[in-house]
PDB file of C-alpha atoms and ligand atoms in Angstrom:
ATOM      1  CA  UNK V   1       0.000   0.000   0.000  1.00 77.00           C
ATOM      2  CA  UNK V   2       1.614   3.272  -1.041  1.00 92.00           C
ATOM      3  CA  UNK V   3       1.894   6.173   1.340  1.00 96.00           C
ATOM      4  CA  UNK V   4      -0.214   9.327   1.069  1.00 98.00           C
ATOM      5  CA  UNK V   5       2.049  12.321   1.565  1.00 98.00           C
ATOM      6  CA  UNK V   6       0.917  15.929   1.820  1.00 98.00           C
ATOM      7  CA  UNK V   7       3.872  18.302   1.834  1.00 98.00           C
ATOM      8  CA  UNK V   8       3.945  22.070   2.099  1.00 98.00           C
ATOM      9  CA  UNK V   9       6.436  24.046   0.085  1.00 98.00           C
ATOM     10  CA  UNK V  10       6.723  27.462   1.656  1.00 98.00           C
ATOM     11  CA  UNK V  11       9.185  28.698  -1.003  1.00 98.00           C
ATOM     12  CA  UNK V  12      10.834  32.026   0.005  1.00 98.00           C
ATOM     13  CA  UNK V  13       8.294  32.873   2.699  1.00 98.00           C
ATOM     14  CA  UNK V  14       8.412  33.304   6.490  1.00 98.00           C
ATOM     15  CA  UNK V  15      11.186  34.435   8.780  1.00 98.00           C
ATOM     16  CA  UNK V  16      12.497  31.965  11.340  1.00 98.00           C
ATOM     17  CA  UNK V  17      10.232  33.461  14.019  1.00 98.00           C
ATOM     18  CA  UNK V  18       7.168  33.223  11.772  1.00 98.00           C
ATOM     19  CA  UNK V  19       8.081  29.700  10.736  1.00 98.00           C
ATOM     20  CA  UNK V  20       8.298  28.385  14.294  1.00 98.00           C
ATOM     21  CA  UNK V  21       4.954  29.983  15.157  1.00 98.00           C
ATOM     22  CA  UNK V  22       3.345  28.463  12.056  1.00 98.00           C
ATOM     23  CA  UNK V  23       4.512  24.917  12.736  1.00 98.00           C
ATOM     24  CA  UNK V  24       3.617  25.133  16.412  1.00 98.00           C
ATOM     25  CA  UNK V  25       0.016  25.803  15.282  1.00 98.00           C
ATOM     26  CA  UNK V  26       0.146  23.202  12.529  1.00 98.00           C
ATOM     27  CA  UNK V  27       1.360  20.333  14.705  1.00 98.00           C
ATOM     28  CA  UNK V  28      -1.647  20.783  17.011  1.00 98.00           C
ATOM     29  CA  UNK V  29      -4.069  20.833  14.090  1.00 98.00           C
ATOM     30  CA  UNK V  30      -2.758  17.583  12.578  1.00 98.00           C
ATOM     31  CA  UNK V  31      -1.746  15.709  15.717  1.00 97.00           C
ATOM     32  CA  UNK V  32      -4.414  13.035  15.256  1.00 97.00           C
ATOM     33  CA  UNK V  33      -3.700  12.396  11.576  1.00 97.00           C
ATOM     34  CA  UNK V  34      -2.429   8.868  11.058  1.00 95.00           C
ATOM     35  CA  UNK V  35      -3.106   7.871   7.469  1.00 95.00           C
ATOM     36  CA  UNK V  36      -1.123  10.695   5.861  1.00 98.00           C
ATOM     37  CA  UNK V  37       2.535  11.648   6.133  1.00 98.00           C
ATOM     38  CA  UNK V  38       2.602  15.398   6.790  1.00 98.00           C
ATOM     39  CA  UNK V  39       5.702  17.301   5.652  1.00 98.00           C
ATOM     40  CA  UNK V  40       6.650  20.979   5.658  1.00 98.00           C
ATOM     41  CA  UNK V  41       9.275  22.345   3.282  1.00 98.00           C
ATOM     42  CA  UNK V  42      10.716  25.509   4.797  1.00 98.00           C
ATOM     43  CA  UNK V  43      13.537  27.967   3.984  1.00 98.00           C
ATOM     44  CA  UNK V  44      17.062  26.983   5.057  1.00 98.00           C
ATOM     45  CA  UNK V  45      17.157  29.683   7.753  1.00 98.00           C
ATOM     46  CA  UNK V  46      14.179  28.138   9.536  1.00 98.00           C
ATOM     47  CA  UNK V  47      15.019  24.440   9.178  1.00 98.00           C
ATOM     48  CA  UNK V  48      16.854  23.947  12.438  1.00 98.00           C
ATOM     49  CA  UNK V  49      14.324  25.643  14.715  1.00 98.00           C
ATOM     50  CA  UNK V  50      11.374  24.154  12.837  1.00 98.00           C
ATOM     51  CA  UNK V  51      12.858  20.662  13.216  1.00 98.00           C
ATOM     52  CA  UNK V  52      13.270  21.266  16.965  1.00 98.00           C
ATOM     53  CA  UNK V  53       9.694  22.529  17.272  1.00 98.00           C
ATOM     54  CA  UNK V  54       8.401  19.449  15.406  1.00 98.00           C
ATOM     55  CA  UNK V  55      10.452  16.910  17.336  1.00 97.00           C
ATOM     56  CA  UNK V  56       8.037  14.330  18.827  1.00 95.00           C
ATOM     57  CA  UNK V  57       5.257  15.439  16.483  1.00 98.00           C
ATOM     58  CA  UNK V  58       3.932  13.639  13.385  1.00 97.00           C
ATOM     59  CA  UNK V  59       5.102  16.420  11.036  1.00 98.00           C
ATOM     60  CA  UNK V  60       8.322  15.857   9.092  1.00 98.00           C
ATOM     61  CA  UNK V  61      10.669  18.495   7.757  1.00 98.00           C
ATOM     62  CA  UNK V  62      11.821  19.070   4.190  1.00 99.00           C
ATOM     63  CA  UNK V  63      14.463  21.351   2.713  1.00 99.00           C
ATOM     64  CA  UNK V  64      13.527  23.098  -0.522  1.00 98.00           C
ATOM     65  CA  UNK V  65      16.838  22.417  -2.272  1.00 98.00           C
ATOM     66  CA  UNK V  66      20.392  21.256  -1.593  1.00 98.00           C
ATOM     67  CA  UNK V  67      23.781  20.856  -3.263  1.00 98.00           C
ATOM     68  CA  UNK V  68      24.935  17.362  -4.186  1.00 98.00           C
ATOM     69  CA  UNK V  69      28.404  17.645  -2.612  1.00 98.00           C
ATOM     70  CA  UNK V  70      29.017  17.085   1.101  1.00 98.00           C
ATOM     71  CA  UNK V  71      31.266  20.123   1.555  1.00 98.00           C
ATOM     72  CA  UNK V  72      33.684  22.413  -0.231  1.00 98.00           C
ATOM     73  CA  UNK V  73      34.057  25.713  -2.026  1.00 98.00           C
ATOM     74  CA  UNK V  74      30.439  26.217  -3.112  1.00 98.00           C
ATOM     75  CA  UNK V  75      29.575  29.630  -1.685  1.00 98.00           C
ATOM     76  CA  UNK V  76      25.994  29.949  -0.590  1.00 98.00           C
ATOM     77  CA  UNK V  77      25.137  26.260  -0.937  1.00 98.00           C
ATOM     78  CA  UNK V  78      23.797  23.796   1.648  1.00 98.00           C
ATOM     79  CA  UNK V  79      24.910  20.170   1.761  1.00 98.00           C
ATOM     80  CA  UNK V  80      23.125  16.905   2.574  1.00 98.00           C
ATOM     81  CA  UNK V  81      25.308  16.466   5.668  1.00 98.00           C
ATOM     82  CA  UNK V  82      24.122  19.829   6.988  1.00 98.00           C
ATOM     83  CA  UNK V  83      20.502  18.817   6.471  1.00 98.00           C
ATOM     84  CA  UNK V  84      20.903  15.400   8.098  1.00 98.00           C
ATOM     85  CA  UNK V  85      22.592  16.947  11.114  1.00 98.00           C
ATOM     86  CA  UNK V  86      19.467  18.964  11.937  1.00 98.00           C
ATOM     87  CA  UNK V  87      17.001  16.096  11.381  1.00 97.00           C
ATOM     88  CA  UNK V  88      15.656  17.036   7.976  1.00 98.00           C
ATOM     89  CA  UNK V  89      14.051  13.971   6.325  1.00 98.00           C
ATOM     90  CA  UNK V  90      12.909  15.131   2.890  1.00 98.00           C
ATOM     91  CA  UNK V  91      14.318  17.420   0.224  1.00 99.00           C
ATOM     92  CA  UNK V  92      12.339  18.997  -2.628  1.00 99.00           C
ATOM     93  CA  UNK V  93      14.417  18.768  -5.815  1.00 98.00           C
ATOM     94  CA  UNK V  94      13.976  20.003  -9.363  1.00 98.00           C
ATOM     95  CA  UNK V  95      11.111  22.329  -8.556  1.00 98.00           C
ATOM     96  CA  UNK V  96      10.056  24.221 -11.690  1.00 97.00           C
ATOM     97  CA  UNK V  97      11.156  27.502 -10.081  1.00 97.00           C
ATOM     98  CA  UNK V  98      14.675  26.069  -9.636  1.00 98.00           C
ATOM     99  CA  UNK V  99      14.643  24.854 -13.231  1.00 97.00           C
ATOM    100  CA  UNK V 100      13.315  28.147 -14.599  1.00 96.00           C
ATOM    101  CA  UNK V 101      15.098  30.808 -12.512  1.00 97.00           C
ATOM    102  CA  UNK V 102      18.277  29.001 -11.465  1.00 98.00           C
ATOM    103  CA  UNK V 103      19.037  26.989 -14.567  1.00 97.00           C
ATOM    104  CA  UNK V 104      18.712  23.544 -13.018  1.00 98.00           C
ATOM    105  CA  UNK V 105      18.898  20.870 -15.679  1.00 98.00           C
ATOM    106  CA  UNK V 106      17.895  17.215 -15.458  1.00 98.00           C
ATOM    107  CA  UNK V 107      21.570  16.402 -15.019  1.00 98.00           C
ATOM    108  CA  UNK V 108      21.903  18.663 -11.967  1.00 98.00           C
ATOM    109  CA  UNK V 109      18.615  17.428 -10.524  1.00 98.00           C
ATOM    110  CA  UNK V 110      19.740  13.820 -10.994  1.00 98.00           C
ATOM    111  CA  UNK V 111      23.014  14.489  -9.119  1.00 98.00           C
ATOM    112  CA  UNK V 112      21.011  15.967  -6.257  1.00 98.00           C
ATOM    113  CA  UNK V 113      18.538  13.062  -6.194  1.00 98.00           C
ATOM    114  CA  UNK V 114      21.403  10.546  -6.044  1.00 98.00           C
ATOM    115  CA  UNK V 115      23.183  12.505  -3.334  1.00 98.00           C
ATOM    116  CA  UNK V 116      19.997  12.815  -1.254  1.00 98.00           C
ATOM    117  CA  UNK V 117      19.469   9.049  -1.406  1.00 98.00           C
ATOM    118  CA  UNK V 118      23.101   8.360  -0.547  1.00 98.00           C
ATOM    119  CA  UNK V 119      22.630  10.473   2.579  1.00 98.00           C
ATOM    120  CA  UNK V 120      19.353   8.905   3.605  1.00 98.00           C
ATOM    121  CA  UNK V 121      17.247  11.929   2.682  1.00 98.00           C
ATOM    122  CA  UNK V 122      14.026  11.307   0.744  1.00 98.00           C
ATOM    123  CA  UNK V 123      13.916  13.311  -2.470  1.00 98.00           C
ATOM    124  CA  UNK V 124      10.656  14.804  -3.711  1.00 98.00           C
ATOM    125  CA  UNK V 125      11.398  14.987  -7.428  1.00 98.00           C
ATOM    126  CA  UNK V 126       9.299  17.674  -9.144  1.00 98.00           C
ATOM    127  CA  UNK V 127       8.328  17.257 -12.779  1.00 98.00           C
ATOM    128  CA  UNK V 128       5.857  19.086 -15.008  1.00 98.00           C
ATOM    129  CA  UNK V 129       5.167  20.873 -18.238  1.00 97.00           C
ATOM    130  CA  UNK V 130       4.896  24.573 -19.085  1.00 95.00           C
ATOM    131  CA  UNK V 131       1.700  25.941 -20.625  1.00 93.00           C
ATOM    132  CA  UNK V 132       3.214  26.003 -24.125  1.00 94.00           C
ATOM    133  CA  UNK V 133       4.180  22.329 -23.784  1.00 95.00           C
ATOM    134  CA  UNK V 134       0.598  21.431 -22.942  1.00 94.00           C
ATOM    135  CA  UNK V 135      -0.816  23.574 -25.712  1.00 91.00           C
ATOM    136  CA  UNK V 136       1.531  22.033 -28.262  1.00 95.00           C
ATOM    137  CA  UNK V 137       0.655  18.498 -27.162  1.00 96.00           C
ATOM    138  CA  UNK V 138       4.053  17.883 -25.553  1.00 97.00           C
ATOM    139  CA  UNK V 139       3.021  17.270 -21.937  1.00 97.00           C
ATOM    140  CA  UNK V 140       4.001  13.591 -21.892  1.00 97.00           C
ATOM    141  CA  UNK V 141       7.267  14.240 -23.724  1.00 98.00           C
ATOM    142  CA  UNK V 142       8.364  16.890 -21.182  1.00 98.00           C
ATOM    143  CA  UNK V 143       7.209  14.902 -18.168  1.00 98.00           C
ATOM    144  CA  UNK V 144       8.990  11.795 -19.473  1.00 98.00           C
ATOM    145  CA  UNK V 145      12.175  13.812 -19.969  1.00 98.00           C
ATOM    146  CA  UNK V 146      12.018  15.067 -16.348  1.00 98.00           C
ATOM    147  CA  UNK V 147      11.209  11.634 -14.917  1.00 98.00           C
ATOM    148  CA  UNK V 148      13.809   9.698 -16.930  1.00 98.00           C
ATOM    149  CA  UNK V 149      16.458  12.412 -16.469  1.00 98.00           C
ATOM    150  CA  UNK V 150      15.831  12.865 -12.746  1.00 98.00           C
ATOM    151  CA  UNK V 151      15.861   9.132 -12.000  1.00 98.00           C
ATOM    152  CA  UNK V 152      18.836   8.196 -14.184  1.00 98.00           C
ATOM    153  CA  UNK V 153      20.968   5.363 -12.718  1.00 97.00           C
ATOM    154  CA  UNK V 154      18.727   4.824  -9.684  1.00 98.00           C
ATOM    155  CA  UNK V 155      18.278   1.239  -8.550  1.00 97.00           C
ATOM    156  CA  UNK V 156      14.909  -0.240  -7.645  1.00 97.00           C
ATOM    157  CA  UNK V 157      15.839   0.053  -3.940  1.00 97.00           C
ATOM    158  CA  UNK V 158      16.689   3.740  -4.448  1.00 97.00           C
ATOM    159  CA  UNK V 159      13.454   4.284  -6.281  1.00 97.00           C
ATOM    160  CA  UNK V 160      11.388   3.049  -3.359  1.00 96.00           C
ATOM    161  CA  UNK V 161      12.632   6.063  -1.370  1.00 98.00           C
ATOM    162  CA  UNK V 162      11.747   8.628  -4.025  1.00 98.00           C
ATOM    163  CA  UNK V 163       8.562  10.685  -4.075  1.00 98.00           C
ATOM    164  CA  UNK V 164       7.520  12.184  -7.411  1.00 98.00           C
ATOM    165  CA  UNK V 165       5.542  15.437  -7.530  1.00 98.00           C
ATOM    166  CA  UNK V 166       3.695  16.251 -10.740  1.00 98.00           C
ATOM    167  CA  UNK V 167       3.320  20.013 -10.973  1.00 97.00           C
ATOM    168  CA  UNK V 168       1.980  21.474 -14.197  1.00 96.00           C
ATOM    169  CA  UNK V 169       3.822  24.805 -14.250  1.00 94.00           C
ATOM    170  CA  UNK V 170       0.767  26.660 -15.595  1.00 93.00           C
ATOM    171  CA  UNK V 171      -1.134  25.691 -12.429  1.00 92.00           C
ATOM    172  CA  UNK V 172       1.485  26.872  -9.919  1.00 89.00           C
ATOM    173  CA  UNK V 173       0.422  29.946  -7.986  1.00 86.00           C
ATOM    174  CA  UNK V 174      -2.053  30.865 -10.707  1.00 87.00           C
ATOM    175  CA  UNK V 175      -5.273  29.625  -9.169  1.00 83.00           C
ATOM    176  CA  UNK V 176      -5.703  27.463 -12.301  1.00 83.00           C
ATOM    177  CA  UNK V 177      -5.746  23.908 -11.016  1.00 83.00           C
ATOM    178  CA  UNK V 178      -5.487  20.998 -13.403  1.00 88.00           C
ATOM    179  CA  UNK V 179      -8.849  19.243 -13.376  1.00 94.00           C
ATOM    180  CA  UNK V 180      -8.796  15.958 -11.453  1.00 96.00           C
ATOM    181  CA  UNK V 181      -9.093  14.146 -14.803  1.00 96.00           C
ATOM    182  CA  UNK V 182      -6.191  16.106 -16.375  1.00 95.00           C
ATOM    183  CA  UNK V 183      -3.994  15.465 -13.344  1.00 97.00           C
ATOM    184  CA  UNK V 184      -4.952  11.785 -13.129  1.00 98.00           C
ATOM    185  CA  UNK V 185      -4.077  11.273 -16.782  1.00 97.00           C
ATOM    186  CA  UNK V 186      -0.505  12.494 -16.223  1.00 98.00           C
ATOM    187  CA  UNK V 187      -0.138  10.661 -12.907  1.00 98.00           C
ATOM    188  CA  UNK V 188      -1.165   7.434 -14.635  1.00 98.00           C
ATOM    189  CA  UNK V 189       1.353   8.141 -17.368  1.00 98.00           C
ATOM    190  CA  UNK V 190       4.128   8.692 -14.781  1.00 98.00           C
ATOM    191  CA  UNK V 191       3.277   5.464 -12.960  1.00 98.00           C
ATOM    192  CA  UNK V 192       3.331   3.604 -16.266  1.00 98.00           C
ATOM    193  CA  UNK V 193       6.712   5.102 -17.042  1.00 98.00           C
ATOM    194  CA  UNK V 194       8.105   3.963 -13.691  1.00 98.00           C
ATOM    195  CA  UNK V 195       6.715   0.480 -14.391  1.00 98.00           C
ATOM    196  CA  UNK V 196       8.608   0.476 -17.693  1.00 97.00           C
ATOM    197  CA  UNK V 197      11.826   1.757 -16.088  1.00 97.00           C
ATOM    198  CA  UNK V 198      11.568  -0.611 -13.105  1.00 97.00           C
ATOM    199  CA  UNK V 199       8.546  -2.894 -12.710  1.00 97.00           C
ATOM    200  CA  UNK V 200       4.843  -2.832 -11.834  1.00 97.00           C
ATOM    201  CA  UNK V 201       5.458  -3.612  -8.185  1.00 97.00           C
ATOM    202  CA  UNK V 202       7.815  -0.648  -7.788  1.00 97.00           C
ATOM    203  CA  UNK V 203       5.489   1.655  -9.723  1.00 98.00           C
ATOM    204  CA  UNK V 204       2.604   0.733  -7.421  1.00 98.00           C
ATOM    205  CA  UNK V 205       4.647   1.611  -4.340  1.00 98.00           C
ATOM    206  CA  UNK V 206       5.690   5.098  -5.437  1.00 98.00           C
ATOM    207  CA  UNK V 207       3.909   8.132  -4.027  1.00 98.00           C
ATOM    208  CA  UNK V 208       3.046  10.599  -6.788  1.00 98.00           C
ATOM    209  CA  UNK V 209       1.886  13.944  -5.437  1.00 98.00           C
ATOM    210  CA  UNK V 210      -0.015  16.610  -7.331  1.00 97.00           C
ATOM    211  CA  UNK V 211       1.025  20.273  -7.001  1.00 97.00           C
ATOM    212  CA  UNK V 212      -0.474  23.414  -8.492  1.00 95.00           C
ATOM    213  CA  UNK V 213      -3.055  25.621  -6.741  1.00 94.00           C
ATOM    214  CA  UNK V 214      -4.157  22.824  -4.421  1.00 96.00           C
ATOM    215  CA  UNK V 215      -6.559  24.294  -1.858  1.00 96.00           C
ATOM    216  CA  UNK V 216      -8.968  22.987   0.804  1.00 97.00           C
ATOM    217  CA  UNK V 217     -11.770  23.276  -1.782  1.00 97.00           C
ATOM    218  CA  UNK V 218     -10.201  21.060  -4.449  1.00 96.00           C
ATOM    219  CA  UNK V 219      -7.825  18.772  -2.525  1.00 97.00           C
ATOM    220  CA  UNK V 220     -10.250  15.963  -1.767  1.00 97.00           C
ATOM    221  CA  UNK V 221     -11.308  15.476  -5.370  1.00 97.00           C
ATOM    222  CA  UNK V 222      -7.725  15.586  -6.618  1.00 97.00           C
ATOM    223  CA  UNK V 223      -6.316  13.233  -4.007  1.00 97.00           C
ATOM    224  CA  UNK V 224      -9.166  10.765  -4.432  1.00 97.00           C
ATOM    225  CA  UNK V 225      -7.994  10.020  -7.980  1.00 97.00           C
ATOM    226  CA  UNK V 226      -6.535   6.547  -8.327  1.00 97.00           C
ATOM    227  CA  UNK V 227      -2.969   7.638  -9.077  1.00 98.00           C
ATOM    228  CA  UNK V 228      -2.788  10.823  -6.986  1.00 98.00           C
ATOM    229  CA  UNK V 229      -1.211  10.082  -3.624  1.00 98.00           C
ATOM    230  CA  UNK V 230      -1.170  13.453  -1.904  1.00 98.00           C
ATOM    231  CA  UNK V 231      -0.086  16.967  -2.682  1.00 98.00           C
ATOM    232  CA  UNK V 232       2.817  19.365  -2.835  1.00 98.00           C
ATOM    233  CA  UNK V 233       1.152  22.530  -1.669  1.00 98.00           C
ATOM    234  CA  UNK V 234       2.547  26.040  -2.097  1.00 98.00           C
ATOM    235  CA  UNK V 235       0.404  29.041  -1.141  1.00 97.00           C
ATOM    236  CA  UNK V 236      -2.159  27.160   0.940  1.00 98.00           C
ATOM    237  CA  UNK V 237       0.565  25.569   3.069  1.00 98.00           C
ATOM    238  CA  UNK V 238       1.465  28.970   4.533  1.00 98.00           C
ATOM    239  CA  UNK V 239      -1.779  29.023   6.522  1.00 98.00           C
ATOM    240  CA  UNK V 240      -1.933  26.199   9.105  1.00 98.00           C
ATOM    241  CA  UNK V 241      -5.731  26.015   9.061  1.00 98.00           C
ATOM    242  CA  UNK V 242      -5.855  25.618   5.263  1.00 98.00           C
ATOM    243  CA  UNK V 243      -2.945  23.200   5.117  1.00 98.00           C
ATOM    244  CA  UNK V 244      -4.447  21.021   7.842  1.00 98.00           C
ATOM    245  CA  UNK V 245      -7.744  20.904   5.922  1.00 98.00           C
ATOM    246  CA  UNK V 246      -5.881  19.645   2.858  1.00 98.00           C
ATOM    247  CA  UNK V 247      -4.099  17.031   4.977  1.00 98.00           C
ATOM    248  CA  UNK V 248      -7.387  15.861   6.434  1.00 97.00           C
ATOM    249  CA  UNK V 249      -9.049  15.633   3.033  1.00 96.00           C
ATOM    250  CA  UNK V 250      -6.504  13.024   1.908  1.00 94.00           C
ATOM    251  CA  UNK V 251      -7.952   9.517   2.098  1.00 82.00           C
TER     252      UNK V 251
HETATM  253  O1  G3H G   1       5.585  23.254  -4.750  1.00 92.88           O
HETATM  254  C1  G3H G   1       4.440  23.712  -4.774  1.00 92.88           C
HETATM  255  C2  G3H G   1       3.878  24.194  -6.003  1.00 92.88           C
HETATM  256  O2  G3H G   1       4.756  24.999  -6.693  1.00 92.88           O
HETATM  257  C3  G3H G   1       2.460  24.656  -5.944  1.00 92.88           C
HETATM  258  O3  G3H G   1       2.349  25.986  -5.528  1.00 92.88           O
HETATM  259  P1  G3H G   1       0.871  26.607  -5.338  1.00 92.88           P
HETATM  260  O4  G3H G   1       0.125  25.638  -4.467  1.00 92.88           O
HETATM  261  O5  G3H G   1       1.083  27.938  -4.689  1.00 92.88           O
HETATM  262  O6  G3H G   1       0.267  26.687  -6.699  1.00 92.88           O
END
């Protein structure tokens, strides 16, 4: 039975003080949730204090990015060792904003995914098409390129620790959600791709989250689709009440 995972991605929002206050409210709101893994992805500056605040709670912590090397002359970067040391469990990799604004290629994303796994961090690999890809009928081609490129050289055992997040870029922060049927179609395609790259059993175990304007009002219908196993939530994850409603709508 694959795991339902609802993860927040705060992006570049909240100071450390605001972050600690937010998660202290969130952990109370979701303390009785058992069927869903709850994760918050927070800025680097807040990771340590957020992890301390969430110790002994059922909410896990994610970083929003990391470098693939353990240490060295990489000014401004954060390494997997640094994340492990402060009890971070997940790391969001290959988000479309990293690809678009910071030039991350599949090759870079793949190095990060492999490094995360080697350091016992669970990567959330983000994949998804731009509006022009969808309009030109290239959604599957782009998604396949991200999935195959991001997972290159991973073993079946590695794969079982990877979470995939399908995020159509045109739906991120725009209020335009993919319809449940549109999202399900791509999720099914991704699972089929993983079955081809590995096998059916592995594909059935992988959590594939949907991301893109997920809100309390649309989460239940999206997550109830056969191949949608949770969400990667941006804007709505900044408000504990809204995020907890999304978590509780996952069944
Ligand atoms: O990682 C999260 C996504 O980019 C979705 O963001 P959003 O929920 O604000 O559309």
